[in-house]
Every structure is written in structure tokens, then in C-alpha cells.
Amino acid sequence: MSKPSRTTFIALVVLDDAIRRLRVDGALRHPQHGVRLALAYLYSITLSKNREPFDDLWRTLTGQDRQPPEFRVTWAGTQFARICDDIGVPHDIVLTEALAKGRADPTPNPQRPAQPGTT
């Protein structure tokens, strides 16, 4: 699949937005119905029916994983890329730009707040 359907694209935007909120706000709070629906929909169209990246992404977004907080965004991005691959959507610059346009906050990479004791 070279271009995702509108529904698939919206589900990817929801997940991309959740990963970006993880970077700024930390772990997501329950309930996250939109994120859950996006994960369920995307799982329903997977080629392999492998739940691992979906479960891992959910645990990472909600802080139920074993990753240190500073690695969560990277790990979530890895799972997002695995999901894109499994649904047949290339995770490339074209998708990244389209997701940036589809988000409520269109900035490509929001700045992380300064950490105490760093400059």
C-alpha cells in the first residue's frame, strides 16, 4: 500500500499525536479512547496479526512499560514504525510530513521543556 486510506491515515495521526504528547507531557492518562480505537483499527488491518507492537506501544504510551522515561519516546517511535510496516504504509519522509500537517499542532518536532540542571 503506497498511500493509506483516510481512516488509516487518521488513526496514524492519533498515534503520532499521542507519541508527541508523551514527549512533552509524559505518560498518557486513562482513558485514552481515541488511542485505543486507533490501535484496534490498525490491528484489524495488519498483514501479520502480530499484536506485539500494538501492545508495546500502548504500554509505552501509558507508562506501563519497563523503559526508562527518557527512552519512551524512542521506543514508542520504534513501535509506530513497526505498525506502519505491518499495515503496508511506508514510514518515510512523505508520511512524516503528512502526519505533521494532520496534527492539531503542526510543528514537526515540538521542543522538549528544559530539564532542571541542564543547559
CSV table of C-alpha atoms in Angstrom, one decimal:
chain,number,residue,atom,x,y,z
A,1,MET,CA,0.0,0.0,0.0
A,2,SER,CA,1.6,3.3,-1.0
A,3,LYS,CA,-1.0,5.7,0.3
A,4,PRO,CA,-3.1,4.9,3.3
A,5,SER,CA,-6.9,5.3,3.2
A,6,ARG,CA,-8.3,8.3,5.0
A,7,THR,CA,-9.4,6.2,8.0
A,8,THR,CA,-5.9,4.6,8.3
A,9,PHE,CA,-4.3,8.0,8.0
A,10,ILE,CA,-6.4,9.5,10.8
A,11,ALA,CA,-5.6,6.5,13.0
A,12,LEU,CA,-1.9,7.1,12.4
A,13,VAL,CA,-2.3,10.8,13.2
A,14,VAL,CA,-3.9,9.9,16.5
A,15,LEU,CA,-1.0,7.6,17.4
A,16,ASP,CA,1.6,10.1,16.2
A,17,ASP,CA,0.0,12.8,18.3
A,18,ALA,CA,0.0,10.5,21.4
A,19,ILE,CA,3.7,9.9,20.9
A,20,ARG,CA,4.3,13.6,20.7
A,21,ARG,CA,2.3,14.2,23.8
A,22,LEU,CA,4.4,11.6,25.5
A,23,ARG,CA,7.5,13.6,24.8
A,24,VAL,CA,6.0,16.8,26.3
A,25,ASP,CA,3.5,15.7,29.0
A,26,GLY,CA,4.8,12.2,30.0
A,27,ALA,CA,2.7,9.1,30.2
A,28,LEU,CA,-0.9,9.4,29.0
A,29,ARG,CA,-3.7,9.1,31.5
A,30,HIS,CA,-6.6,6.7,31.2
A,31,PRO,CA,-9.0,6.7,29.4
A,32,GLN,CA,-7.5,7.2,26.0
A,33,HIS,CA,-10.4,6.1,23.9
A,34,GLY,CA,-9.1,7.7,20.7
A,35,VAL,CA,-5.7,6.0,21.0
A,36,ARG,CA,-7.3,2.7,21.9
A,37,LEU,CA,-9.6,2.9,18.9
A,38,ALA,CA,-6.7,3.8,16.6
A,39,LEU,CA,-4.7,0.8,17.8
A,40,ALA,CA,-7.7,-1.5,17.4
A,41,TYR,CA,-8.5,-0.3,13.9
A,42,LEU,CA,-4.9,-0.5,12.8
A,43,TYR,CA,-4.5,-4.0,14.3
A,44,SER,CA,-7.6,-5.1,12.3
A,45,ILE,CA,-5.9,-4.3,9.0
A,46,THR,CA,-2.5,-5.7,9.9
A,47,LEU,CA,-0.9,-8.2,7.5
A,48,SER,CA,0.7,-10.4,10.1
A,49,LYS,CA,-1.8,-10.2,13.0
A,50,ASN,CA,1.2,-9.7,15.3
A,51,ARG,CA,-0.1,-7.9,18.5
A,52,GLU,CA,3.3,-7.2,20.0
A,53,PRO,CA,4.0,-3.7,18.5
A,54,PHE,CA,0.4,-2.6,19.4
A,55,ASP,CA,0.6,-3.9,23.0
A,56,ASP,CA,4.1,-2.5,23.4
A,57,LEU,CA,3.1,0.9,22.1
A,58,TRP,CA,0.0,1.0,24.4
A,59,ARG,CA,2.2,0.1,27.5
A,60,THR,CA,4.8,2.7,26.5
A,61,LEU,CA,2.3,5.5,26.0
A,62,THR,CA,0.6,4.7,29.3
A,63,GLY,CA,3.9,4.3,31.3
A,64,GLN,CA,3.3,0.6,32.0
A,65,ASP,CA,6.4,-0.5,30.2
A,66,ARG,CA,9.9,-1.2,31.6
A,67,GLN,CA,11.6,1.6,29.6
A,68,PRO,CA,13.2,4.5,31.5
A,69,PRO,CA,11.1,7.6,30.9
A,70,GLU,CA,13.8,9.2,28.7
A,71,PHE,CA,13.7,6.3,26.3
A,72,ARG,CA,9.9,6.0,26.0
A,73,VAL,CA,9.5,8.4,23.0
A,74,THR,CA,12.2,6.5,21.1
A,75,TRP,CA,10.6,3.1,21.9
A,76,ALA,CA,7.2,4.4,21.0
A,77,GLY,CA,8.5,5.6,17.7
A,78,THR,CA,10.0,2.2,17.0
A,79,GLN,CA,6.7,0.5,17.7
A,80,PHE,CA,4.9,3.1,15.5
A,81,ALA,CA,7.3,2.3,12.6
A,82,ARG,CA,6.7,-1.5,13.1
A,83,ILE,CA,2.9,-0.8,12.9
A,84,CYS,CA,3.3,1.2,9.8
A,85,ASP,CA,5.3,-1.6,8.2
A,86,ASP,CA,2.8,-4.2,9.2
A,87,ILE,CA,-0.1,-2.3,7.7
A,88,GLY,CA,1.8,-1.7,4.5
A,89,VAL,CA,2.3,2.1,4.9
A,90,PRO,CA,5.9,3.3,4.3
A,91,HIS,CA,7.3,5.1,7.3
A,92,ASP,CA,9.2,7.7,5.3
A,93,ILE,CA,9.5,11.5,5.0
A,94,VAL,CA,6.3,11.7,3.0
A,95,LEU,CA,4.3,10.1,5.8
A,96,THR,CA,6.1,12.2,8.4
A,97,GLU,CA,5.2,15.5,6.6
A,98,ALA,CA,1.6,14.4,6.1
A,99,LEU,CA,1.3,13.5,9.8
A,100,ALA,CA,2.7,16.9,10.7
A,101,LYS,CA,0.0,18.6,8.6
A,102,GLY,CA,-2.7,16.3,10.0
A,103,ARG,CA,-1.9,17.0,13.7
A,104,ALA,CA,-3.6,19.7,15.7
A,105,ASP,CA,-0.1,21.1,16.4
A,106,PRO,CA,1.6,21.2,13.0
A,107,THR,CA,5.1,21.7,14.3
A,108,PRO,CA,7.3,18.8,13.1
A,109,ASN,CA,9.2,18.3,16.3
A,110,PRO,CA,8.0,20.2,19.4
A,111,GLN,CA,10.7,21.3,21.7
A,112,ARG,CA,11.1,19.4,25.0
A,113,PRO,CA,10.9,21.6,28.1
A,114,ALA,CA,14.2,22.3,29.6
A,115,GLN,CA,15.3,19.8,32.2
A,116,PRO,CA,16.4,21.1,35.6
A,117,GLY,CA,20.2,21.2,35.9
A,118,THR,CA,20.9,21.2,32.1
A,119,THR,CA,21.8,23.9,29.8
